[in-house]
Coordinates of C-alpha atoms in Angstrom, one line a residue:
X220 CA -39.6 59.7 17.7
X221 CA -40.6 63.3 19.0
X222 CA -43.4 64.8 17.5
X223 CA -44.5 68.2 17.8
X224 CA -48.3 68.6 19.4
X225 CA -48.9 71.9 17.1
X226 CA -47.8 71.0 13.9
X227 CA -49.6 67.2 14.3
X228 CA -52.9 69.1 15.6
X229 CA -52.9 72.0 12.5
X230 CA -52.6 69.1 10.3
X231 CA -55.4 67.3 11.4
X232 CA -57.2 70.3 12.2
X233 CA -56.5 71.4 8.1
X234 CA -57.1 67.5 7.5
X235 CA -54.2 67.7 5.6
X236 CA -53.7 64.0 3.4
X237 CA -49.7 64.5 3.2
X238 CA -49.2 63.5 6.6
X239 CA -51.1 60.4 6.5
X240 CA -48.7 57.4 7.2
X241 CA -46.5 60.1 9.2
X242 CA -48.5 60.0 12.3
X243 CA -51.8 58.6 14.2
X244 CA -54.1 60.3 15.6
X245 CA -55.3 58.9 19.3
X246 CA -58.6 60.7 20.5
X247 CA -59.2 59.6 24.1
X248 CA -62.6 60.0 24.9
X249 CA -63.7 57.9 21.6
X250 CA -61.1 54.9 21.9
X251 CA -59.7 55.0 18.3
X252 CA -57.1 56.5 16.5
X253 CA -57.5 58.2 13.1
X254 CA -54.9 59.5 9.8
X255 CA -54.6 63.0 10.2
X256 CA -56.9 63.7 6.9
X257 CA -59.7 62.0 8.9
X258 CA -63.3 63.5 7.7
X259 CA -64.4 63.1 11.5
X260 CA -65.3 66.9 13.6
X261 CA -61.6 67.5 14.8
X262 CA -61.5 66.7 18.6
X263 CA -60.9 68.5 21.1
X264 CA -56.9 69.3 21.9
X265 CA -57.4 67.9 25.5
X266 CA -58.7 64.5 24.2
X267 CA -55.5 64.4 21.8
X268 CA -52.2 62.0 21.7
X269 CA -50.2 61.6 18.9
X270 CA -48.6 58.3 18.2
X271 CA -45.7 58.1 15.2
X272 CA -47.4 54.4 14.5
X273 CA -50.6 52.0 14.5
X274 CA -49.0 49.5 16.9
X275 CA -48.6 52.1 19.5
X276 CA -51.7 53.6 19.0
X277 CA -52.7 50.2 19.5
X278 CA -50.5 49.5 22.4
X279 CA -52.3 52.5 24.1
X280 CA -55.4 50.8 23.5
X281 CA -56.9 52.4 21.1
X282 CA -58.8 51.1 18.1
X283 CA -58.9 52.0 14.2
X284 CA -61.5 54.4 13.0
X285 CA -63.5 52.2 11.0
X286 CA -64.4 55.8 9.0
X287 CA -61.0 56.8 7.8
X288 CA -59.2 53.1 8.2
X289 CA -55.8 54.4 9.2
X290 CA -54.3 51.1 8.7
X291 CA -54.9 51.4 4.8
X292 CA -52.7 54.4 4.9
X293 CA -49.5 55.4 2.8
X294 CA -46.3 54.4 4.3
X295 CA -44.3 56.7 5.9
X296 CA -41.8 58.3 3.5
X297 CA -39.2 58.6 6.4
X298 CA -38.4 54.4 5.5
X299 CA -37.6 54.7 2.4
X300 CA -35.0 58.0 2.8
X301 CA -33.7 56.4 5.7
X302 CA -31.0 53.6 5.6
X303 CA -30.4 53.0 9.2
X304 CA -31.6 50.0 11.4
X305 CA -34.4 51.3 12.0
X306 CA -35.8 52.2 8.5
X307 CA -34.2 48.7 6.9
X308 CA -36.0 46.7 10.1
X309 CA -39.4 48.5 9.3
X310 CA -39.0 47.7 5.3
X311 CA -38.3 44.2 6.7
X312 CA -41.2 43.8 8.9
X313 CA -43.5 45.0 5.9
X314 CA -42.4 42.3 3.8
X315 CA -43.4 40.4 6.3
X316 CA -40.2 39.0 7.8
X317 CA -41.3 38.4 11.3
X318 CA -44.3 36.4 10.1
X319 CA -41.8 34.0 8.5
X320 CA -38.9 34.2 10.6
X321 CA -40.1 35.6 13.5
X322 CA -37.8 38.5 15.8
X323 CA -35.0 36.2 16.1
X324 CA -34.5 36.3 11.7
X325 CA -35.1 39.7 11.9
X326 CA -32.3 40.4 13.9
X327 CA -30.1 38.5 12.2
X328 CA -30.9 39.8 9.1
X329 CA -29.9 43.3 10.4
X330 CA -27.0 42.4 12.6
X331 CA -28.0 43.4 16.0
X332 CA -29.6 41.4 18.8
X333 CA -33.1 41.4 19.9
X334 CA -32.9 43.4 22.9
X335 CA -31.5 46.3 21.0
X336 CA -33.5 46.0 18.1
X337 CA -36.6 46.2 20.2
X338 CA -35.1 49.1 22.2
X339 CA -34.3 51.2 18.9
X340 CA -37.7 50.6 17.5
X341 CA -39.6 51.2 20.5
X342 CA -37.8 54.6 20.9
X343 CA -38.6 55.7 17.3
X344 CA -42.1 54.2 16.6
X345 CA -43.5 53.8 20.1
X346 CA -43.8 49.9 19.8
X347 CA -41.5 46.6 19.3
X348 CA -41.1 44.8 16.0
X349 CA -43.4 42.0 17.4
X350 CA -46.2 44.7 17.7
X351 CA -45.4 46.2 14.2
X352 CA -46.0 42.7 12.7
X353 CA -49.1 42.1 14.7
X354 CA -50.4 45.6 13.4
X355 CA -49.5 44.4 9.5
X356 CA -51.3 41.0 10.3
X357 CA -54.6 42.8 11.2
X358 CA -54.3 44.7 8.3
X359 CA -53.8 41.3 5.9
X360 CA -56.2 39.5 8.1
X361 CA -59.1 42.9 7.4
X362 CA -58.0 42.7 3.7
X363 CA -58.5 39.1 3.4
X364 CA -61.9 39.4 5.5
X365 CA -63.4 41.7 3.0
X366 CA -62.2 40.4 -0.7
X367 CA -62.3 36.7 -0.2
X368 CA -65.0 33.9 0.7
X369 CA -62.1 32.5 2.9
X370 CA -63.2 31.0 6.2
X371 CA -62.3 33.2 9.1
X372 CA -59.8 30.1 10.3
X373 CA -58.0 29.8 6.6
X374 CA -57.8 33.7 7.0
X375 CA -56.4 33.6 10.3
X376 CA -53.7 31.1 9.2
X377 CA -53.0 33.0 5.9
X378 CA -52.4 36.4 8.1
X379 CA -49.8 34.7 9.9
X380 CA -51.5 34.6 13.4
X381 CA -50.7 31.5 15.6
X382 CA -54.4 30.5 16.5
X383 CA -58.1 31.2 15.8
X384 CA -58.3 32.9 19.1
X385 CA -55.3 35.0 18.1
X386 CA -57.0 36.3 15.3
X387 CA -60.5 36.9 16.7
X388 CA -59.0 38.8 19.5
X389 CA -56.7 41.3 17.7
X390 CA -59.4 42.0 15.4
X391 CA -61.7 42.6 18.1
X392 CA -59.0 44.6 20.0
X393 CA -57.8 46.3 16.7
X394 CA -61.1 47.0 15.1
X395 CA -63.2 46.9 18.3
X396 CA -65.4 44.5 15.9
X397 CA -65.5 40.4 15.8
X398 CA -64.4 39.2 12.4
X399 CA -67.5 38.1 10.5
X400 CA -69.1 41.9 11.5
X401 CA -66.0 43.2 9.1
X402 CA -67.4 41.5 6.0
X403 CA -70.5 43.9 6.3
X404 CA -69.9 46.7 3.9
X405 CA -66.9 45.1 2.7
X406 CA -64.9 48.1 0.2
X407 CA -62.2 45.3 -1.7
X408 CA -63.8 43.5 -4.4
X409 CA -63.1 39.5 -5.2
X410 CA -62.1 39.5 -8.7
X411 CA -62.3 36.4 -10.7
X412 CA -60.0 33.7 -11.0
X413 CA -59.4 33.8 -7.3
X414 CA -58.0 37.2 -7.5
X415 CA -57.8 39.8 -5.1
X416 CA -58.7 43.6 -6.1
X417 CA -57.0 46.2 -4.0
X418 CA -57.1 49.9 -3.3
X419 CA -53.1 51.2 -2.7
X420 CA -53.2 54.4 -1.3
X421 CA -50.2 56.8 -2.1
X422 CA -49.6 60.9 -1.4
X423 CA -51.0 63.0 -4.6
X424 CA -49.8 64.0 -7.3
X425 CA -48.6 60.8 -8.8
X426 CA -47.7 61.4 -12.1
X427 CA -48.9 57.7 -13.4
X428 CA -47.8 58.2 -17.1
X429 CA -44.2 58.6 -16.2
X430 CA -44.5 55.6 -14.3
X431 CA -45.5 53.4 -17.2
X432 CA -43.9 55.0 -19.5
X433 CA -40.4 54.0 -18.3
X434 CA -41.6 50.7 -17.6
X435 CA -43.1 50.2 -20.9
X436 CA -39.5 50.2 -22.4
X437 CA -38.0 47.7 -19.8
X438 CA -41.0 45.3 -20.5
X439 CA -39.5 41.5 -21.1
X440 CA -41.6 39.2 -23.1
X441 CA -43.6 36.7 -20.5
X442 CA -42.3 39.1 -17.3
X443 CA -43.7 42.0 -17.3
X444 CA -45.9 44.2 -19.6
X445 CA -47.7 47.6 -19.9
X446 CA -51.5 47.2 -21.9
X447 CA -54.5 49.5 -21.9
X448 CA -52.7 51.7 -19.0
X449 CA -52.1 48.7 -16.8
X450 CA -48.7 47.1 -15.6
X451 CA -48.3 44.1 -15.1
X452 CA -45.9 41.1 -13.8
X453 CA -44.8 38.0 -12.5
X454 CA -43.7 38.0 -8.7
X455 CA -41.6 35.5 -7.1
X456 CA -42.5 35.4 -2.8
X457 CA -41.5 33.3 0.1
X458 CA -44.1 31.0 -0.6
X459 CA -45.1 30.7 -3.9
X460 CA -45.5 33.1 -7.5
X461 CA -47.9 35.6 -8.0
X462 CA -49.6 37.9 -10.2
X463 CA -49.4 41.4 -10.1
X464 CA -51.9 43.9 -12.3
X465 CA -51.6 47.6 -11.2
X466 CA -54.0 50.2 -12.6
X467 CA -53.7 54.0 -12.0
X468 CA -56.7 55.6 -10.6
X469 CA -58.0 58.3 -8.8
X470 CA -56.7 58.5 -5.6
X471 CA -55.3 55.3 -5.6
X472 CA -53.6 52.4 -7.5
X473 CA -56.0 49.2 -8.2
X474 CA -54.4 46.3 -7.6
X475 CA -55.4 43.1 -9.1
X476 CA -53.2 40.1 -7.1
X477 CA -53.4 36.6 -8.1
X478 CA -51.3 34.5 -5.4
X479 CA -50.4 30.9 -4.9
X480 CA -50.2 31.3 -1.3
X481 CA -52.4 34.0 0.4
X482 CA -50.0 34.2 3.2
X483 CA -48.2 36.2 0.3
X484 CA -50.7 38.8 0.6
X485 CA -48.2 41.3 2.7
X486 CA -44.8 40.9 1.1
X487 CA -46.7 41.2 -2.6
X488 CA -48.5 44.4 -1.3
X489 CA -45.6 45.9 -0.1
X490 CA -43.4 45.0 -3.1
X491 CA -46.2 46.7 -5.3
X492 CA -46.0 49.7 -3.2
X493 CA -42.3 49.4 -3.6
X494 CA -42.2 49.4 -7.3
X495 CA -44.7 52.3 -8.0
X496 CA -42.5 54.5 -4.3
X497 CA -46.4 54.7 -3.0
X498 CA -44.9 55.8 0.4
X499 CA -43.0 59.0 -1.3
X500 CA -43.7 62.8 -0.6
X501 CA -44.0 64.2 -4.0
X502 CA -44.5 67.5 -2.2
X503 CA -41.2 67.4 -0.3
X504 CA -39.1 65.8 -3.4
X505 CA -40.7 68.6 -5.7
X506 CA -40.1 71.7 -3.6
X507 CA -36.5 70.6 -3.6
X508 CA -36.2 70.0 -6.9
X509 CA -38.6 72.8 -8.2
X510 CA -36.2 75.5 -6.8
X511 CA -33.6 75.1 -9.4
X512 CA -34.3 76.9 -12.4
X513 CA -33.3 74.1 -14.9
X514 CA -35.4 71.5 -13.7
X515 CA -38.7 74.0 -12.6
X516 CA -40.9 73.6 -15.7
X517 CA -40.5 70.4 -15.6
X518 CA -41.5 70.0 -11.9
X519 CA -44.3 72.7 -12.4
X520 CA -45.4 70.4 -16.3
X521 CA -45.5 67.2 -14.2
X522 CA -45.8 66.8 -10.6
X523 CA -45.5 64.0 -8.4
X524 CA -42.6 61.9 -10.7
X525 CA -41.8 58.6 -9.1
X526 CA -38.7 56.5 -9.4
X527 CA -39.7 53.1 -10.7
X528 CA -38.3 50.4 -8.2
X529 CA -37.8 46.8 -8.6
X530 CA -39.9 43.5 -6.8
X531 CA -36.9 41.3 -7.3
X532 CA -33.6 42.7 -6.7
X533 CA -31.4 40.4 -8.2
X534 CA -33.6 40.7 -11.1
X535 CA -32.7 44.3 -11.3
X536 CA -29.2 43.9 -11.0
X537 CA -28.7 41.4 -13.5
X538 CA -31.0 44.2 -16.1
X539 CA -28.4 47.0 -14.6
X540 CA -25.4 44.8 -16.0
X541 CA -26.9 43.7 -19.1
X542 CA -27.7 47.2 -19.9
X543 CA -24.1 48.3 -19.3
X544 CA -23.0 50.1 -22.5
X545 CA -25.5 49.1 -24.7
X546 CA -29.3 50.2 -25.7
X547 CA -32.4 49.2 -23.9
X548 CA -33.7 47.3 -27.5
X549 CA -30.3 45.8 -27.0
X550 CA -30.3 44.6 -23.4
X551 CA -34.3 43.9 -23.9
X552 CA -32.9 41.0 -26.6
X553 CA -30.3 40.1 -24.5
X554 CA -32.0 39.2 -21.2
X555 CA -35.0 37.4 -23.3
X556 CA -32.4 35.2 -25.0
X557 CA -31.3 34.3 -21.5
X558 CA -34.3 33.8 -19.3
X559 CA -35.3 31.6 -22.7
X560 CA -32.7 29.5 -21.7
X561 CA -33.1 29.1 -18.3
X562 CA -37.2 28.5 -18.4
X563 CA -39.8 25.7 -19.2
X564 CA -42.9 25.7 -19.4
X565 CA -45.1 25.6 -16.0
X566 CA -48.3 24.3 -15.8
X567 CA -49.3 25.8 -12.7
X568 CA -48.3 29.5 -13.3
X569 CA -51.4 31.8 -12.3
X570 CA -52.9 32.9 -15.5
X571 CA -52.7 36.7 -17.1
X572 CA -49.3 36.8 -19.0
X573 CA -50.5 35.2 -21.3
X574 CA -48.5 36.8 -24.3
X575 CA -45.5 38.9 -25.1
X576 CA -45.8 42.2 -23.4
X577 CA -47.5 45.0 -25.9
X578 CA -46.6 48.5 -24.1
X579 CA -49.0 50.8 -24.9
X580 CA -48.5 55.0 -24.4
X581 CA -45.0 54.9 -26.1
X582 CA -42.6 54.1 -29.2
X583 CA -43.5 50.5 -29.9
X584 CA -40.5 49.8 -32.1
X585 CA -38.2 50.9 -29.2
X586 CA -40.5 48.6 -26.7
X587 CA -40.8 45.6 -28.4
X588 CA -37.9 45.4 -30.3
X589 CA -36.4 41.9 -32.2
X590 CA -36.9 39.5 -30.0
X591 CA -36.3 35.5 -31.4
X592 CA -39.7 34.2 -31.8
X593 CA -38.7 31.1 -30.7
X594 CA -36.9 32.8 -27.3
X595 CA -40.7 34.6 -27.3
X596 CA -43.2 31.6 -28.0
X597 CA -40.9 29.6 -24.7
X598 CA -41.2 32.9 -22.6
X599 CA -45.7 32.0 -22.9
X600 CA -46.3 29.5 -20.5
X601 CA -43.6 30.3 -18.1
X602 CA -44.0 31.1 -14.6
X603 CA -44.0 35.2 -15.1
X604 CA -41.0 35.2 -12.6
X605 CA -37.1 36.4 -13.0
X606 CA -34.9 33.4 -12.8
X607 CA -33.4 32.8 -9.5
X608 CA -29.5 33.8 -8.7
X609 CA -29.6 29.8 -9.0
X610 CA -31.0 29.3 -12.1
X611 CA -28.8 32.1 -13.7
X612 CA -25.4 30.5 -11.9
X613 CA -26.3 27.1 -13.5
X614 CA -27.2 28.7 -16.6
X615 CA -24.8 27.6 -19.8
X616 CA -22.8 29.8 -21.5
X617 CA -25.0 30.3 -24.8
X618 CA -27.4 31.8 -22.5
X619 CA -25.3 34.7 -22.2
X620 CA -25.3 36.3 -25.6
X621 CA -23.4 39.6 -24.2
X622 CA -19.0 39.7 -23.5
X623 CA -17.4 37.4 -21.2
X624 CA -16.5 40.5 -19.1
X625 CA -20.2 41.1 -18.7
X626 CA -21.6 37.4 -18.5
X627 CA -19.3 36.6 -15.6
X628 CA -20.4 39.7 -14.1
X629 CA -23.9 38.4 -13.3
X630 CA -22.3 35.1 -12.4
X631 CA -20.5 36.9 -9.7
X632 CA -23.5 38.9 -8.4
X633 CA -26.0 35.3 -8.6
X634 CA -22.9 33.7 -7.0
X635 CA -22.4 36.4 -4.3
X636 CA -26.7 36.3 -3.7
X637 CA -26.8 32.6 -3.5
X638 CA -23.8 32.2 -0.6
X639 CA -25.4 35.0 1.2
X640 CA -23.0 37.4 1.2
X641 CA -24.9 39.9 -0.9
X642 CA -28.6 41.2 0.4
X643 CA -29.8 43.4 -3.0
X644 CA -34.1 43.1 -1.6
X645 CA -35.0 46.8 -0.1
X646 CA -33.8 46.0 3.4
X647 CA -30.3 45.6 2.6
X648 CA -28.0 48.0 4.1
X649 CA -27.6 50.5 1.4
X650 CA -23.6 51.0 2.2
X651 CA -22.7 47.8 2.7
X652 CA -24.2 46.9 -0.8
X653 CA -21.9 49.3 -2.4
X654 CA -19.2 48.2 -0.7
X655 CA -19.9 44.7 -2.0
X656 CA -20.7 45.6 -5.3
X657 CA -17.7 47.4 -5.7
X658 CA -15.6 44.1 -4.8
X659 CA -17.5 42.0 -7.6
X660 CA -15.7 42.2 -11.6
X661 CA -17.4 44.2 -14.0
X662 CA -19.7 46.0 -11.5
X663 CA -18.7 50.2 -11.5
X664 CA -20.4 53.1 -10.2
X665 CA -22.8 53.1 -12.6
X666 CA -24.2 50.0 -12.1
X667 CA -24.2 50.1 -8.0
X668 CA -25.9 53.7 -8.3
X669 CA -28.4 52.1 -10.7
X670 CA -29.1 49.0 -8.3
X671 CA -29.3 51.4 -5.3
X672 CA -31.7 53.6 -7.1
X673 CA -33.9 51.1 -8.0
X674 CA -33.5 47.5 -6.0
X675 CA -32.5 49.4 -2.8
X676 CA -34.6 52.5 -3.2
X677 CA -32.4 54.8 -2.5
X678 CA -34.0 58.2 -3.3
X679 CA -30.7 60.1 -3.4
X680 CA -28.2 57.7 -6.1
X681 CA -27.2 59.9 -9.0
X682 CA -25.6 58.7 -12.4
X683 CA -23.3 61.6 -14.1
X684 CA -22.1 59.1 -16.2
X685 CA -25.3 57.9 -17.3
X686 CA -25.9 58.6 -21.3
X687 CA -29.8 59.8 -20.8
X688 CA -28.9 61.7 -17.9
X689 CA -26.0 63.7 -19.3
X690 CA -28.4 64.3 -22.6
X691 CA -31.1 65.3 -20.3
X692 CA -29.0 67.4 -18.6
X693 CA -27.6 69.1 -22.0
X694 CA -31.8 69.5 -23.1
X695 CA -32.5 71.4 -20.2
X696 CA -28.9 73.9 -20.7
X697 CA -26.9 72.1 -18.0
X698 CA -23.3 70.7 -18.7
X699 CA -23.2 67.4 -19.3
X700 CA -19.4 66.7 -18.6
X701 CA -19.9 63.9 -15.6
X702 CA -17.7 65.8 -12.9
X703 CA -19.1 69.1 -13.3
X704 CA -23.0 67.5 -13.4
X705 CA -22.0 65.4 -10.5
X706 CA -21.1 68.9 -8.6
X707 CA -23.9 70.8 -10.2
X708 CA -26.3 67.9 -8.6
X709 CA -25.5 68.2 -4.7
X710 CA -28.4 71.2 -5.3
X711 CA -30.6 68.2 -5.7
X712 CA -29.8 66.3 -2.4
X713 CA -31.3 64.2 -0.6
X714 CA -33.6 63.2 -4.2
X715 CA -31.1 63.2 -6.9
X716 CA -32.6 59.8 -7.6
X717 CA -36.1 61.7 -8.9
X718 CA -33.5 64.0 -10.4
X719 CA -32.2 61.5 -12.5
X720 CA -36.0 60.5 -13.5
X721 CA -36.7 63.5 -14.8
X722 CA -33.1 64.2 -16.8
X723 CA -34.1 60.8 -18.3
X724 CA -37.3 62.0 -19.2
X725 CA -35.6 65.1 -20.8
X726 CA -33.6 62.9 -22.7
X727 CA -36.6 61.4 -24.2
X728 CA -38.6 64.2 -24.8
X729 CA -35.5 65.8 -26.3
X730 CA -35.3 63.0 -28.6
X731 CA -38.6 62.6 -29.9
X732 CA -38.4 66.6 -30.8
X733 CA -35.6 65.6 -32.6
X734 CA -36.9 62.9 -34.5
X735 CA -40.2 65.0 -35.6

């Protein structure tokens, strides 16, 4: 990756916080490399490189500022608009692949062989996917240093790293400090229960209420819920469940994780940053947007709107089918009656759901809906997670309370996840997906553009057949025929994804005027 010497140095010299994540700063005659937005007295050019990751700033031998903790920093925005190798490998590698599979499975998974793999990424990022991982294991390994009473060996283990000395000399190498001296002045706090309080940076503005707004109406009982301006959910990862709790705050999203398995500690971090699109540039997305007069006062009204993602996949594309043509109360009934079936009660689920979800900052009778009781009272002690693509295959017919058409529809998609032939997590190929999808009974356009918007995070899917959107399109004086609106959107490219957020939030807003 090329990056332009005056354009990096004005940003750091304006200490400018949109570029963090985009570059590293390496300043020479200190040893360490910084975020652009680093508080520090900008060095001098001559002592300047500029690295387009941590693990080659590393690699050169530098070390992380300790001041402005680079490592902490949003991900770059260029993974997630990306869909190529190179983007899908580095969504991989933060979910912590290579940890579990090492290079060999993260190869595989992306259909190329080692050599090349390590080729492409060292010409784009400046370092090899085993460095990237060792960069992401530092920063688990800091994190779990400074919020848990871990030993250093547990922690070592728990970051992924092969041995003690491993550890202690990538810290020292990383952070240019031995272990135990990181626990001094630790910022993460140790929450109770064995949780794990967080700080997840992201670009400003984020508008938060838009956020939990639209998840507030997708809340299932026992999965997920929105309370007191906090969203939470169950999370299913390679080694165990979870607990997520994600707060809105200034500057940064608090994350509360409760984890089975703190070798988790990467893939749940990155899936949270996944669901809220912390690595987005609002700034980018909304000068697009903002330059089309129907869409403007919106932009201007609420900066910084976020698509909502997904932490399970197939989770999201069995929701996308059981929406299909019907409300969100609807589908909400629907998919409760289901998981109902499928779940029992388990003992060793970390506590927190502890009740159906109660959104909070919207239309409660559209939230909560009729759900059985019975369905409700099973949903309690559950594990918090979306059945598995095996669970829902082997589920029986009266769990499906929807058409045939549409039942056997989600048995295709569990049937297609479970033989491998379908990869719906956020490092599947975004085209091939499609293609797939498009092969599988009752699965349309709708319902692909919907999975890659969401499970795939594609920031550029659109939906011109989508009721809300073509309403929201009508509220703000647009046509809302779905060939002309599908036209009328190319304006909107490459984020017609946060274009179809905010025509959705038209919608609503259009309808509650309405109502009063």
């Amino acid at each position: 990756m090329e990056l332009d010497f005056e354009r990096c140095y004005r940003a750091v010299d304006s200490r400018d916080q949109r570029f963090d994540g985009w570059f590293y700063t390496g300043v020479t005659s200190t040893g360490i490399y910084c975020r652009p937005s680093c508080p520090a007295v900008t060095p001098k050019r001559h002592n300047v490189r500029f690295f387009p990751s941590a693990a080659a700033a590393q690699g050169a031998g530098l070390r992380a500022c300790r001041r402005c903790r680079p490592d902490v920093s949003p991900g770059s925005p260029e993974w997630d608009v990306r869909a190529d190798v190179v983007g899908r490998a580095m969504r991989l590698i933060a979910d912590g692949v290579v940890d579990r599979d090492g290079v060999p499975g993260l190869a595989t998974r992306l259909g190329y062989t080692e050599r090349h793999l390590h080729r492409m990424l060292r010409a784009e990022l400046g370092a090899g996917p085993l460095a990237l991982a060792r960069a992401q294991r530092a920063q688990t390994a800091r994190t779990l240093i400074e919020s848990t009473e871990l030993g250093l060996a547990e922690i070592a283990f728990a970051a992924g790293f092969g041995s003690v000395r491993q550890f202690n000399d990538t810290i020292r190498e990383v952070y240019g400090v031995p272990p135990s001296q990181l626990r001094v002045g630790r910022r993460a706090a140790i929450g109770g229960s064995g949780a794990l309080t967080l700080r997840l940076a992201y670009r400003p503005p984020l508008h938060a209420r838009a956020l939990l707004d639209f998840l507030a109406l997708r809340t299932l009982p026992g999965m997920d819920e929105v309370r007191d301006g906090t969203y939470r959910r169950g999370l299913r990862l390679p080694h165990g469940t979870g607990e997520a709790a994600l707060t809105p705050a200034d500057g940064h999203i608090a994350a509360t994780l409760r984890l089975t398995d703190l070798r988790d500690l990467a893939p749940a971090v990155a899936r949270c940053r996944h669901l809220f699109d912390l690595d987005a540039d609002p700034v980018a997305v909304d000068q697009t947007l903002g330059t089309d007069p129907a869409l403007a006062p919106a932009v201007a009204a609420e900066p910084g709107v976020r698509v909502p993602r997904a932490v399970d996949g197939f989770e999201m594309a069995v929701r996308a089918i059981a929406t299909q043509q019907v409300s969100l109360l609807s589908a909400r009934t629907t998919l409760t009656h289901l998981i109902s079936t499928i779940l029992t009660p388990h003992p060793e689920r970390p506590a927190g759901l502890d009740h159906p979800g109660q959104p909070g900052g919207v239309d409660q009778e559209v939230c909560v809906g009729e759900v059985g009781q019975d369905d409700a009272n099973l949903l309690i002690n559950s594990t918090g997670c979306f059945p598995t693509a095996e669970e829902v295959l082997g589920a029986p017919d009266a769990g499906f309370r929807m058409p045939v058409s549409r039942r056997e529809a989600i048995r295709a998609v569990a049937r297609a996840v479970v033989e491998g032939e379908l990869d719906l997590e956020a490092g599947g190929e975004r085209g091939e997906v499609a293609r797939r999808l498009a092969q599988l009974p009752g699965i349309g356009p709708w319902t692909a553009g919907y999975v890659a918007m969401r499970a795939l995070g594609d920031p550029d899917a659109f939906l011109p057949t989508d009721l809300a959107v073509r309403r929201g399109a009508a509220a703000l004086g647009l046509s809302d025929d779905p060939s002309t609106l599908d036209r009328y959107a190319a304006r909107w490219r490459p984020w017609r994804s946060y274009a179809v957020v905010r025509l959705w939030r038209a919608a609503c807003t259009s309808h509650m005027n309405d109502a009063t």
